[in-house]
CSV table of C-alpha atoms in Angstrom, one decimal:
chain,number,residue,atom,x,y,z
A,1035,MET,CA,-0.1,0.0,-0.1
A,1036,LEU,CA,1.5,3.1,-0.9
A,1037,ILE,CA,1.8,5.9,2.2
A,1038,ARG,CA,1.0,9.3,1.3
A,1039,LYS,CA,3.6,11.4,2.5
A,1040,ASP,CA,3.6,15.3,3.4
A,1041,GLY,CA,5.7,17.8,1.9
A,1042,SER,CA,8.4,18.2,4.4
A,1043,GLU,CA,8.4,14.7,4.6
A,1044,ILE,CA,9.1,14.6,0.5
A,1045,ALA,CA,11.7,17.2,0.5
A,1046,ALA,CA,13.7,15.3,3.4
A,1047,GLU,CA,13.6,12.6,1.4
A,1048,LEU,CA,14.8,13.9,-1.8
A,1049,ARG,CA,17.6,15.7,0.2
A,1050,ASN,CA,19.0,12.7,1.0
A,1051,ARG,CA,18.8,11.0,-2.2
A,1052,ILE,CA,20.9,13.7,-3.5
A,1053,CYS,CA,23.6,13.8,-1.2
A,1054,MET,CA,23.9,10.1,-1.6
A,1055,MET,CA,24.2,10.2,-5.5
A,1056,GLN,CA,27.7,8.7,-6.5
A,1057,SER,CA,28.4,11.4,-8.7
A,1058,ALA,CA,27.6,15.3,-8.0
A,1059,THR,CA,28.8,16.4,-11.6
A,1060,GLU,CA,26.1,14.3,-13.6
A,1061,THR,CA,22.9,15.8,-14.6
A,1062,ILE,CA,20.1,14.3,-13.3
A,1063,THR,CA,16.2,15.2,-14.1
A,1064,LEU,CA,13.8,15.2,-11.6
A,1065,HIS,CA,10.1,14.1,-13.2
A,1066,GLU,CA,7.3,15.8,-11.2
A,1067,GLY,CA,5.0,13.1,-12.6
A,1068,ALA,CA,6.8,10.1,-11.3
A,1069,LEU,CA,7.9,11.8,-8.2
A,1070,ALA,CA,3.9,12.5,-7.5
A,1071,THR,CA,3.1,8.8,-8.6
A,1072,GLU,CA,5.9,8.0,-6.1
A,1073,PHE,CA,4.8,9.7,-3.2
A,1074,GLY,CA,1.2,9.2,-3.7
A,1075,VAL,CA,0.2,13.5,-4.4
A,1076,SER,CA,-0.6,15.8,-6.6
A,1077,ARG,CA,1.9,17.6,-8.6
A,1078,THR,CA,1.0,20.6,-6.8
A,1079,PRO,CA,3.1,19.9,-3.6
A,1080,ILE,CA,5.7,18.4,-5.6
A,1081,ARG,CA,6.3,22.1,-7.2
A,1082,GLN,CA,6.2,23.1,-3.9
A,1083,VAL,CA,9.0,20.8,-2.7
A,1084,LEU,CA,10.9,21.7,-5.8
A,1085,GLN,CA,10.9,25.2,-5.4
A,1086,LYS,CA,12.2,24.8,-1.7
A,1087,LEU,CA,14.7,23.0,-2.8
A,1088,ALA,CA,15.8,25.4,-5.8
A,1089,TYR,CA,15.6,28.2,-2.7
A,1090,GLU,CA,18.3,25.9,-1.3
A,1091,ARG,CA,20.4,25.4,-4.5
A,1092,LEU,CA,19.6,21.8,-4.5
A,1093,VAL,CA,18.1,21.7,-7.9
A,1094,GLU,CA,17.5,23.8,-10.9
A,1095,THR,CA,15.1,24.2,-13.7
A,1096,ARG,CA,16.7,24.4,-17.0
A,1097,SER,CA,14.5,25.8,-20.2
A,1098,GLY,CA,13.8,23.0,-22.7
A,1099,VAL,CA,15.1,20.2,-19.9
A,1100,GLY,CA,13.2,20.8,-16.6
A,1101,THR,CA,14.1,20.4,-13.3
A,1102,ILE,CA,17.6,18.7,-12.3
A,1103,VAL,CA,19.8,18.0,-9.5
A,1104,SER,CA,22.5,21.2,-9.6
A,1105,PRO,CA,25.6,20.0,-10.8
A,1106,LEU,CA,28.4,20.4,-8.6
A,1107,ASN,CA,31.7,21.7,-10.4
A,1108,PRO,CA,35.2,20.4,-9.5
A,1109,ASP,CA,36.7,23.6,-10.5
A,1110,ASN,CA,34.5,25.5,-7.8
A,1111,ARG,CA,35.2,22.8,-4.2
A,1112,ASP,CA,37.9,24.7,-3.0
A,1113,ARG,CA,35.6,28.3,-3.2
A,1114,ASP,CA,32.5,26.7,-2.4
A,1115,VAL,CA,34.6,25.3,1.1
A,1116,LEU,CA,35.1,29.2,1.2
A,1117,VAL,CA,31.9,30.6,0.7
A,1118,LEU,CA,30.5,28.3,3.8
A,1119,LYS,CA,33.3,29.5,6.0
A,1120,ALA,CA,32.7,33.0,5.3
A,1121,LEU,CA,29.2,32.5,6.4
A,1122,PHE,CA,30.0,30.9,9.4
A,1123,GLU,CA,32.3,33.7,10.2
A,1124,ALA,CA,29.4,36.0,9.7
A,1125,ALA,CA,27.2,34.0,11.6
A,1126,ALA,CA,29.4,34.6,14.6
A,1127,ILE,CA,29.9,38.2,14.2
A,1128,CYS,CA,25.9,38.4,14.0
A,1129,GLY,CA,25.3,36.2,16.8
A,1130,ARG,CA,28.2,37.7,19.2
A,1131,GLY,CA,26.2,38.7,22.5
A,1132,GLU,CA,23.0,36.9,21.5
A,1133,ASP,CA,21.7,34.3,23.5
A,1134,VAL,CA,21.9,30.8,23.0
A,1135,SER,CA,18.1,29.4,22.8
A,1136,PRO,CA,17.0,26.4,25.3
A,1137,LEU,CA,16.1,24.6,22.2
A,1138,LEU,CA,19.3,25.0,20.4
A,1139,ARG,CA,21.7,24.0,23.3
A,1140,GLU,CA,19.2,20.9,23.9
A,1141,ARG,CA,19.4,19.8,20.1
A,1142,LEU,CA,23.6,20.3,20.1
A,1143,VAL,CA,23.7,18.0,23.6
A,1144,VAL,CA,21.4,15.3,21.7
A,1145,ALA,CA,23.6,15.5,18.6
A,1146,GLU,CA,26.7,15.4,20.4
A,1147,ALA,CA,25.5,12.0,22.4
A,1148,ILE,CA,24.3,10.4,19.1
A,1149,SER,CA,27.5,11.0,17.4
A,1150,GLU,CA,29.5,9.4,20.2
A,1151,ALA,CA,27.2,6.4,19.9
A,1152,THR,CA,26.5,5.6,16.4
A,1153,ASP,CA,28.6,3.4,14.6
A,1154,PRO,CA,30.4,5.6,11.6
A,1155,SER,CA,28.4,4.8,8.6
A,1156,LYS,CA,27.2,7.3,5.6
A,1157,ASP,CA,23.4,7.0,7.0
A,1158,SER,CA,25.0,8.1,10.3
A,1159,TYR,CA,27.3,10.7,9.2
A,1160,LEU,CA,24.6,12.2,7.0
A,1161,GLU,CA,21.8,12.7,9.6
A,1162,LEU,CA,24.2,14.5,11.8
A,1163,ARG,CA,25.3,16.6,9.3
A,1164,VAL,CA,22.0,17.0,8.8
A,1165,GLN,CA,21.2,17.9,12.3
A,1166,LEU,CA,24.0,20.7,12.4
A,1167,LEU,CA,22.7,22.2,9.4
A,1168,ASP,CA,19.4,22.9,10.3
A,1169,LEU,CA,20.4,23.8,13.8
A,1170,SER,CA,23.3,26.6,12.5
A,1171,ALA,CA,20.5,27.7,9.7
A,1172,SER,CA,17.3,28.2,12.2
A,1173,ALA,CA,19.8,29.7,14.8
A,1174,VAL,CA,20.8,32.8,13.0
A,1175,ALA,CA,18.5,35.7,13.5
A,1176,ASP,CA,18.7,37.4,9.8
A,1177,ASP,CA,16.8,35.3,7.2
A,1178,ILE,CA,19.0,36.3,4.5
A,1179,LEU,CA,22.2,34.9,6.0
A,1180,SER,CA,20.2,31.7,7.0
A,1181,ASP,CA,19.3,30.9,3.9
A,1182,ALA,CA,22.8,31.1,2.6
A,1183,LEU,CA,24.2,29.7,4.8
A,1184,ARG,CA,21.5,26.4,4.5
A,1185,ALA,CA,22.1,26.4,0.8
A,1186,ALA,CA,26.2,26.5,1.2
A,1187,HIS,CA,26.1,24.0,4.2
A,1188,TRP,CA,23.8,21.7,1.8
A,1189,ARG,CA,26.4,22.1,-0.9
A,1190,HIS,CA,29.5,21.4,1.4
A,1191,ILE,CA,27.6,18.4,2.3
A,1192,ARG,CA,27.3,17.5,-1.1
A,1193,TRP,CA,31.1,17.1,-1.6
A,1194,ARG,CA,31.7,15.4,1.8
A,1195,MET,CA,29.1,12.6,0.5
A,1196,SER,CA,29.9,12.5,-3.0
A,1197,GLU,CA,33.8,12.4,-2.6
A,1198,ASN,CA,33.1,9.5,0.3
A,1199,ALA,CA,34.6,11.5,3.2
A,1200,TRP,CA,32.5,10.4,5.3
A,1201,SER,CA,34.2,7.5,5.3
A,1202,GLU,CA,37.8,8.8,6.3
A,1203,PRO,CA,39.0,7.5,9.6
A,1204,GLU,CA,39.1,10.5,11.6
A,1205,ALA,CA,35.6,12.1,9.6
A,1206,GLN,CA,33.2,10.9,12.3
A,1207,LYS,CA,35.9,12.1,15.2
A,1208,ARG,CA,35.9,14.9,13.4
A,1209,LEU,CA,31.9,15.4,13.8
A,1210,HIS,CA,32.1,14.3,17.1
A,1211,ASP,CA,34.7,17.2,18.3
A,1212,THR,CA,32.8,19.4,16.6
A,1213,LEU,CA,29.7,19.1,18.1
A,1214,VAL,CA,31.6,18.6,21.6
A,1215,ALA,CA,32.9,22.2,21.1
A,1216,CYS,CA,29.9,23.5,19.8
A,1217,VAL,CA,28.1,22.2,23.1
A,1218,ALA,CA,30.7,23.8,25.2
A,1219,ALA,CA,30.1,26.7,23.9
A,1220,ALA,CA,26.3,26.9,24.1
A,1221,ARG,CA,26.8,25.8,27.9
A,1222,LYS,CA,28.5,28.9,27.8
A,1223,ASN,CA,25.9,30.8,26.7
A,1224,ASP,CA,28.0,32.3,23.5
A,1225,LEU,CA,26.0,31.7,20.1
A,1226,GLY,CA,29.0,33.5,18.3
A,1227,GLY,CA,31.2,30.9,19.7
A,1228,VAL,CA,29.3,28.2,18.5
A,1229,TYR,CA,29.3,29.3,14.8
A,1230,LYS,CA,33.3,30.1,15.4
A,1231,GLU,CA,33.5,26.7,16.5
A,1232,LEU,CA,31.7,25.6,12.9
A,1233,SER,CA,34.0,27.5,11.2
A,1234,ASP,CA,37.0,26.5,12.5
A,1235,ARG,CA,36.5,22.7,12.7
A,1236,LEU,CA,34.0,21.8,10.3
A,1237,VAL,CA,35.3,23.0,6.6
């Protein structure tokens, strides 16, 4: 029996698929009709999901082609890393003097615990990176910076996954150490410090 999913569940599933793609440089077309059938919905919610993913720069619409997964350009790899780092640094400046919300602190502690208890795997690495993305983007007060940070972070995750960087011996430890540092900053009520740790450790 087909289980109907809502827009947020469909978006999460498509993001997961995009990040798990073996190649981040090839052109892959997403067909609205096929997705609507798969998820048991009409084309309207699929269009809404694809529009949201376009804001996150995960997909794009090309004339005469349709909606495709945004390919990554290997020539821009280093620049993409610098963009995310710069956005984390901007968030650190904007967050200086701001209080850490109890929800952010609690979710960071949970993510830290999960990273310590989970056996390193592609799925667990992606799950934690997505949690960090959501936490770091949602904690920024400025909407423009939040949107830019979210898009740049998705791109960085795609690079890491496509390069199998998650399987490096230090990958899970590095992620755990990042979370530990973020939790320490959050416990000091230092929101700017959380973003400084992300900038120094995650990219």
